[in-house]
Short mmCIF file of C-alpha atoms and ligand atoms in Angstrom, two decimals:
data_model
loop_
_atom_site.label_atom_id
_atom_site.label_comp_id
_atom_site.label_asym_id
_atom_site.label_seq_id
_atom_site.Cartn_x
_atom_site.Cartn_y
_atom_site.Cartn_z
CA MET A 21 103.20 -20.86 40.06
CA ILE A 22 101.15 -19.27 42.82
CA ALA A 23 100.41 -16.28 40.60
CA LYS A 24 99.22 -18.64 37.87
CA ILE A 25 96.95 -20.47 40.30
CA ASP A 26 95.49 -17.19 41.59
CA GLN A 27 94.82 -16.04 38.05
CA LEU A 28 93.03 -19.28 37.22
CA LEU A 29 91.04 -19.06 40.46
CA GLN A 30 89.78 -15.62 39.43
CA GLU A 31 88.99 -16.84 35.95
CA VAL A 32 87.05 -19.83 37.24
CA GLU A 33 85.10 -17.58 39.58
CA THR A 34 83.68 -15.61 36.63
CA ILE A 35 83.06 -18.30 34.01
CA THR A 36 79.65 -18.47 32.43
CA ALA A 37 78.22 -20.58 29.65
CA SER A 38 75.04 -20.04 27.70
CA ASN A 39 74.64 -23.56 26.39
CA ALA A 40 75.80 -27.11 26.95
CA GLU A 41 78.42 -26.87 24.24
CA GLU A 42 80.07 -23.85 25.81
CA LEU A 43 80.03 -25.58 29.16
CA GLU A 44 81.71 -28.66 27.71
CA ALA A 45 84.38 -26.41 26.18
CA LEU A 46 85.03 -24.94 29.65
CA ARG A 47 85.23 -28.38 31.19
CA ILE A 48 87.85 -29.38 28.62
CA LYS A 49 89.76 -26.15 29.12
CA TYR A 50 90.06 -26.52 32.91
CA LEU A 51 89.34 -30.06 33.97
CA SER A 52 90.29 -32.46 31.17
CA LYS A 53 93.50 -34.48 31.14
CA LYS A 54 95.27 -31.83 29.13
CA GLY A 55 93.38 -29.00 30.81
CA ALA A 56 94.96 -26.03 32.63
CA ILE A 57 94.62 -27.51 36.12
CA ASN A 58 96.15 -30.86 35.23
CA GLU A 59 99.04 -29.04 33.59
CA LEU A 60 99.70 -27.22 36.87
CA MET A 61 99.45 -30.53 38.72
CA ALA A 62 102.13 -31.92 36.41
CA ASP A 63 104.36 -28.95 37.19
CA PHE A 64 103.89 -29.56 40.93
CA ARG A 65 107.04 -31.74 40.90
CA THR A 66 109.13 -28.64 40.21
CA VAL A 67 107.78 -26.68 43.17
CA PRO A 68 110.45 -26.19 45.89
CA ALA A 69 109.82 -28.37 48.95
CA GLU A 70 109.07 -25.45 51.29
CA GLN A 71 106.32 -24.13 49.02
CA LYS A 72 104.79 -27.58 48.30
CA LYS A 73 102.25 -27.33 51.14
CA GLU A 74 100.88 -23.90 50.16
CA VAL A 75 100.87 -24.61 46.44
CA GLY A 76 99.30 -28.02 46.97
CA MET A 77 96.45 -26.51 49.03
CA LYS A 78 95.85 -23.75 46.50
CA LEU A 79 95.86 -26.23 43.64
CA ASN A 80 93.30 -28.38 45.40
CA THR A 81 91.13 -25.36 46.08
CA LEU A 82 91.31 -24.40 42.41
CA LYS A 83 90.36 -27.87 41.26
CA THR A 84 87.40 -28.10 43.65
CA LYS A 85 86.21 -24.58 42.73
CA ALA A 86 86.38 -25.42 39.01
CA GLN A 87 84.49 -28.69 39.54
CA GLU A 88 81.84 -26.96 41.66
CA LYS A 89 81.41 -24.10 39.24
CA ILE A 90 81.00 -26.38 36.23
CA ALA A 91 78.62 -28.68 38.13
CA ALA A 92 76.54 -25.62 39.15
CA LEU A 93 76.37 -24.37 35.56
CA LYS A 94 75.35 -27.85 34.42
CA GLU A 95 72.57 -27.99 36.98
CA GLN A 96 71.35 -24.61 35.79
CA PHE A 97 70.95 -25.97 32.25
CA GLU A 98 69.25 -29.08 33.41
CA SER A 99 66.73 -27.18 35.50
CA GLN A 100 65.98 -25.01 32.46
CA ASP A 101 65.62 -28.16 30.41
CA ASN A 102 62.14 -28.30 28.92
CA GLY A 103 62.16 -32.02 28.31
CA CYS A 104 64.10 -31.78 25.09
CA GLU A 105 67.42 -32.64 26.71
CA GLY A 106 68.66 -35.86 25.24
CA ILE A 107 66.34 -35.64 22.27
CA ASP A 108 68.12 -35.12 19.03
CA LEU A 109 65.92 -32.60 17.29
CA THR A 110 67.91 -32.77 14.09
CA ARG A 111 67.19 -36.44 13.62
CA THR A 112 64.71 -37.33 10.87
CA ALA A 113 61.29 -38.44 12.04
CA TYR A 114 60.35 -42.10 12.27
CA PRO A 115 58.58 -43.23 9.10
CA MET A 116 54.89 -42.71 9.83
CA GLU A 117 52.92 -45.84 9.06
CA LEU A 118 49.80 -44.93 7.13
CA GLY A 119 46.76 -46.99 7.98
CA THR A 120 44.81 -48.77 5.29
CA ARG A 121 41.12 -49.01 4.69
CA HIS A 122 39.52 -52.14 6.08
CA PRO A 123 38.57 -54.64 3.33
CA LEU A 124 34.96 -54.62 4.51
CA THR A 125 34.89 -50.83 4.19
CA ILE A 126 36.38 -51.01 0.70
CA VAL A 127 33.74 -53.50 -0.45
CA LYS A 128 30.91 -51.71 1.37
CA ASN A 129 31.84 -48.46 -0.38
CA GLU A 130 31.96 -50.23 -3.72
CA ILE A 131 28.46 -51.68 -3.22
CA ILE A 132 27.10 -48.32 -2.08
CA ASP A 133 28.69 -46.65 -5.08
CA ILE A 134 26.96 -49.01 -7.52
CA PHE A 135 23.52 -48.59 -5.95
CA SER A 136 23.85 -44.86 -5.47
CA ARG A 137 24.25 -44.56 -9.23
CA LEU A 138 20.80 -46.19 -9.44
CA GLY A 139 19.31 -43.56 -7.13
CA PHE A 140 19.51 -45.35 -3.75
CA CYS A 141 20.27 -43.22 -0.67
CA ILE A 142 21.78 -44.44 2.57
CA ALA A 143 19.58 -44.99 5.63
CA GLU A 144 20.89 -45.92 9.05
CA GLY A 145 19.33 -47.08 12.28
CA PRO A 146 20.18 -48.36 15.76
CA GLU A 147 22.02 -51.63 16.39
CA VAL A 148 20.17 -52.06 19.69
CA GLU A 149 16.59 -52.43 18.50
CA ASP A 150 13.20 -53.61 19.65
CA ASP A 151 11.45 -56.74 18.50
CA LEU A 152 8.80 -54.62 16.78
CA HIS A 153 11.24 -53.31 14.17
CA VAL A 154 13.37 -56.44 13.77
CA PHE A 155 10.59 -59.04 13.68
CA THR A 156 6.96 -58.10 14.33
CA LYS A 157 6.50 -55.45 11.63
CA LEU A 158 8.41 -57.67 9.20
CA ASN A 159 5.69 -60.32 9.40
CA PHE A 160 7.56 -62.78 11.61
CA ALA A 161 5.04 -65.07 13.32
CA ALA A 162 5.17 -64.94 17.12
CA ASP A 163 6.70 -68.43 17.19
CA HIS A 164 9.17 -67.89 14.34
CA PRO A 165 12.47 -69.65 15.12
CA ALA A 166 14.52 -66.49 14.36
CA ARG A 167 13.08 -64.98 17.53
CA ASP A 168 14.55 -67.87 19.43
CA MET A 169 17.42 -67.45 21.86
CA GLN A 170 19.65 -69.38 19.45
CA ASP A 171 19.69 -66.58 16.92
CA THR A 172 19.01 -63.42 18.80
CA PHE A 173 20.98 -61.60 21.46
CA PHE A 174 18.55 -60.26 24.03
CA VAL A 175 19.33 -57.03 25.86
CA GLU A 176 16.03 -56.93 27.76
CA SER A 177 13.29 -59.48 27.44
CA ASN A 178 9.75 -58.48 28.20
CA GLU A 179 7.55 -61.37 29.25
CA ASP A 180 4.20 -59.57 28.88
CA ASP A 181 4.81 -58.20 25.41
CA VAL A 182 7.47 -59.73 23.15
CA THR A 183 7.26 -56.78 20.77
CA LYS A 184 8.91 -54.73 23.54
CA ASN A 185 11.90 -57.04 23.81
CA ILE A 186 15.13 -55.11 23.36
CA ILE A 187 17.57 -57.03 21.18
CA LEU A 188 20.63 -56.61 19.00
CA ARG A 189 19.35 -56.38 15.43
CA THR A 190 19.78 -59.60 13.47
CA HIS A 191 19.45 -57.84 10.10
CA THR A 192 19.27 -54.26 8.83
CA SER A 193 15.70 -54.79 7.59
CA SER A 194 14.82 -52.98 10.83
CA VAL A 195 16.13 -49.79 9.23
CA GLN A 196 13.75 -50.37 6.32
CA VAL A 197 10.83 -50.58 8.75
CA ARG A 198 11.86 -47.26 10.29
CA ALA A 199 12.10 -45.70 6.82
CA MET A 200 8.62 -46.98 5.88
CA ASP A 201 7.22 -45.69 9.19
CA PHE A 202 8.61 -42.21 8.70
CA SER A 203 8.50 -41.52 4.98
CA LYS A 204 6.05 -41.82 2.12
CA PRO A 205 6.81 -43.67 -1.14
CA PRO A 206 8.70 -43.48 -3.36
CA ILE A 207 11.33 -44.89 -1.01
CA ARG A 208 14.66 -46.03 -2.41
CA ILE A 209 17.17 -46.78 0.32
CA LEU A 210 20.26 -48.80 1.05
CA CYS A 211 20.83 -49.87 4.67
CA PRO A 212 24.44 -50.80 5.50
CA GLY A 213 25.34 -51.80 9.03
CA ARG A 214 26.51 -54.30 11.58
CA VAL A 215 24.18 -57.09 12.66
CA TYR A 216 24.40 -59.71 15.40
CA ARG A 217 23.47 -63.38 15.59
CA ASN A 218 24.08 -65.76 18.41
CA GLU A 219 26.29 -68.24 16.56
CA ALA A 220 29.42 -70.11 17.58
CA ILE A 221 32.48 -68.33 16.19
CA SER A 222 34.42 -70.34 13.61
CA TYR A 223 36.25 -69.69 10.35
CA ARG A 224 32.88 -69.52 8.56
CA ALA A 225 30.55 -67.89 11.12
CA HIS A 226 30.77 -65.02 13.56
CA CYS A 227 28.41 -63.56 16.13
CA PHE A 228 28.43 -60.27 14.23
CA PHE A 229 28.79 -59.41 10.58
CA HIS A 230 27.84 -56.66 8.14
CA GLN A 231 24.90 -56.38 5.83
CA ILE A 232 23.69 -54.12 3.09
CA GLU A 233 20.00 -54.28 2.44
CA GLY A 234 18.06 -52.40 -0.21
CA LEU A 235 14.41 -51.36 -0.45
CA TYR A 236 12.47 -49.76 -3.26
CA ILE A 237 8.78 -48.89 -2.91
CA ASP A 238 6.78 -47.07 -5.55
CA LYS A 239 3.81 -47.56 -7.85
CA ASN A 240 4.16 -50.51 -10.26
CA VAL A 241 7.43 -51.90 -8.92
CA SER A 242 7.75 -55.45 -10.24
CA PHE A 243 9.94 -58.51 -9.84
CA THR A 244 11.47 -57.71 -13.24
CA ASP A 245 12.75 -54.40 -11.85
CA LEU A 246 14.36 -56.27 -8.97
CA LYS A 247 16.00 -58.81 -11.28
CA GLN A 248 17.35 -56.12 -13.58
CA VAL A 249 18.85 -54.08 -10.73
CA LEU A 250 20.50 -57.17 -9.25
CA LEU A 251 21.89 -58.24 -12.64
CA LEU A 252 23.41 -54.81 -13.10
CA PHE A 253 24.87 -54.95 -9.59
CA ALA A 254 26.42 -58.40 -10.18
CA LYS A 255 28.04 -57.29 -13.45
CA GLU A 256 29.41 -54.07 -11.92
CA MET A 257 30.73 -55.88 -8.86
CA PHE A 258 32.13 -59.08 -10.38
CA GLY A 259 32.62 -58.28 -14.07
CA GLU A 260 30.58 -57.96 -17.25
CA GLU A 261 30.63 -61.71 -17.96
CA THR A 262 28.87 -62.53 -14.63
CA LYS A 263 25.54 -64.37 -14.85
CA ILE A 264 22.85 -64.52 -12.18
CA ARG A 265 20.18 -67.03 -11.30
CA LEU A 266 17.30 -66.74 -8.87
CA ARG A 267 16.09 -69.71 -6.82
CA PRO A 268 12.74 -69.65 -4.99
CA SER A 269 13.17 -69.19 -1.24
CA TYR A 270 11.30 -68.02 1.81
CA PHE A 271 11.51 -64.91 3.99
CA PRO A 272 8.61 -63.79 6.19
CA PHE A 273 8.80 -60.23 4.83
CA THR A 274 8.88 -60.91 1.08
CA GLU A 275 6.52 -62.76 -1.24
CA PRO A 276 7.65 -64.17 -3.58
CA SER A 277 11.15 -64.59 -2.19
CA ALA A 278 14.33 -65.73 -3.87
CA GLU A 279 17.99 -66.35 -3.30
CA MET A 280 20.38 -65.10 -5.90
CA ASP A 281 23.47 -66.95 -7.13
CA ILE A 282 26.13 -65.56 -9.39
CA SER A 283 28.27 -67.61 -11.77
CA CYS A 284 31.40 -68.45 -9.77
CA ASN A 285 33.82 -65.61 -10.36
CA ILE A 286 36.79 -67.79 -9.45
CA CYS A 287 36.39 -70.56 -12.05
CA GLY A 288 34.12 -68.58 -14.39
CA GLY A 289 31.31 -71.11 -13.84
CA LYS A 290 33.31 -74.20 -14.84
CA GLY A 291 33.29 -75.62 -11.32
CA CYS A 292 35.94 -75.40 -8.58
CA ASN A 293 36.37 -76.05 -4.86
CA PHE A 294 35.06 -72.60 -4.00
CA CYS A 295 31.68 -73.15 -5.71
CA LYS A 296 31.70 -76.82 -4.69
CA HIS A 297 31.87 -77.70 -8.38
CA THR A 298 28.43 -76.26 -9.08
CA GLY A 299 29.64 -73.20 -11.00
CA TRP A 300 27.36 -70.99 -8.84
CA VAL A 301 27.71 -69.15 -5.51
CA GLU A 302 24.91 -67.67 -3.44
CA ILE A 303 25.27 -63.98 -2.65
CA LEU A 304 21.95 -62.54 -1.48
CA GLY A 305 18.31 -62.92 -0.51
CA CYS A 306 15.56 -60.86 -2.13
CA GLY A 307 11.89 -60.64 -2.98
CA MET A 308 8.80 -58.49 -3.33
CA VAL A 309 7.88 -56.76 -0.07
CA ASP A 310 4.99 -58.69 1.52
CA PRO A 311 1.78 -56.57 1.53
CA ASN A 312 1.52 -57.24 5.30
CA VAL A 313 4.84 -55.44 5.79
CA LEU A 314 3.69 -52.42 3.77
CA GLU A 315 0.39 -52.24 5.69
CA ALA A 316 2.15 -52.60 9.08
CA SER A 317 3.94 -49.34 8.31
CA GLY A 318 0.86 -47.56 6.93
CA ILE A 319 1.62 -47.94 3.21
CA ASP A 320 -1.38 -48.82 1.03
CA SER A 321 -0.45 -52.15 -0.60
CA LYS A 322 -3.17 -51.70 -3.25
CA ILE A 323 -1.38 -48.63 -4.59
CA TYR A 324 2.24 -49.42 -3.85
CA SER A 325 4.51 -52.38 -4.29
CA GLY A 326 8.20 -52.82 -3.65
CA TYR A 327 11.21 -55.05 -3.67
CA ALA A 328 13.90 -55.70 -1.09
CA PHE A 329 17.22 -57.46 -1.06
CA GLY A 330 19.92 -58.11 1.49
CA MET A 331 23.50 -59.30 1.33
CA GLY A 332 26.39 -59.99 3.69
CA VAL A 333 29.39 -57.74 3.11
CA GLU A 334 31.79 -60.44 4.42
CA ARG A 335 30.45 -62.88 1.84
CA ILE A 336 30.92 -60.45 -1.06
CA THR A 337 34.41 -59.59 0.23
CA ASN A 338 35.28 -63.31 0.38
CA LEU A 339 34.20 -63.72 -3.20
CA LYS A 340 36.32 -60.79 -4.31
CA TYR A 341 39.39 -61.54 -2.23
CA GLN A 342 39.05 -65.19 -1.14
CA VAL A 343 39.53 -64.57 2.58
CA LYS A 344 39.32 -68.11 3.95
CA ASP A 345 38.81 -67.30 7.63
CA LEU A 346 36.00 -64.91 8.52
CA ARG A 347 37.64 -64.12 11.86
CA MET A 348 40.41 -62.24 10.06
CA PHE A 349 37.97 -59.39 9.47
CA SER A 350 37.71 -58.57 13.16
CA GLU A 351 41.15 -59.43 14.49
CA ASN A 352 42.94 -56.25 13.42
CA ASP A 353 46.03 -58.14 12.33
CA THR A 354 47.96 -55.50 10.43
CA ARG A 355 49.63 -58.15 8.23
CA PHE A 356 46.17 -59.06 6.93
CA LEU A 357 44.96 -55.47 6.64
CA LYS A 358 48.11 -54.42 4.76
CA GLU A 359 47.23 -56.82 1.96
CA PHE A 360 44.44 -54.44 0.98
CA GLU A 361 46.70 -51.41 0.72
CA ASN A 362 46.28 -51.18 -3.05
CA ALA A 363 42.70 -52.40 -3.23
CA TYR A 364 41.12 -48.98 -3.56
N1 LIG B 971 16.98 -59.78 5.95
C1 LIG B 971 17.40 -60.98 5.25
C2 LIG B 971 18.48 -61.65 6.08
O1 LIG B 971 18.99 -61.07 6.97
C3 LIG B 971 17.89 -60.70 3.87
C4 LIG B 971 16.80 -60.21 2.95
C5 LIG B 971 16.55 -58.87 2.83
C6 LIG B 971 16.06 -61.10 2.22
C7 LIG B 971 15.55 -58.40 2.00
C8 LIG B 971 15.06 -60.66 1.40
C9 LIG B 971 14.83 -59.32 1.29
O2 LIG B 971 18.83 -62.79 5.83
#
């Protein structure tokens, strides 16, 4: 018995393991219920009484040595551990959730695509603008209500000179002004972007939304050109059977001005709740660029004329997808966004 214990003591002294599995095998071999040391313990009964003390002490030493050695080896692995311990590297990865395009982006791209086929290029400008580009050069009278606090977010207001007020742009027509300031006709641009208006947030209004405005300036541009381009747009966007109608309207920067309706794409013009039983829904504002606007940017209004139009991307998206609550567009609710997974 003593010889057996001494042999095991020597063995335990020299054990090594190069990975956790080997170490576990050693633990089972020496320290488990059916391991070598427990077997010796079981045989302890047969040891003659006079040897019991010596054998008992040796057995205890062996057990402690084995436990210490295995604990030391374990610690060695753990200190080498590079953070992967406990991570099952063979396990398959979590399913990666692919994001989806935002409905406003889908519709914006669709609108851009239609107009780019007609030769429009994209122009962009700052969202934080000055009064000069948002109002003054667009022929807004100094006391025009749109300049009022109710509509406009002011970043810096300048009491001596309102044209120096710094504001959040209320429409992307400001980008058109910048384009007219910096380039010579022909100009054919599309200005997509976010705009801000100081309105109470509800299911049908928000303090920011998205617009796409268009501008075309050249020699002999007429209202007929505008109407034809908008008819083509409506048919491409809402279907070949779509009709348009133009109603006279007013904008400071266009003369004449109009608002455009399309035949309701939900009931096909027969009348439904969406179109308030009129068969028509308004989608954009448009008109011929006011000569004052051309002149303010150094374009000779006797040689050149132009048209402009502007639409809200949220409105067009609502018409296409009947989103009842405008706030859904900015809440990032993935259940809502997921509905557009197959929309492009
Ligand atoms: N800028 C106008 C708006 O924000 C839209 C518009 C653009 C109307 C161009 C006419 C011509 O409401």
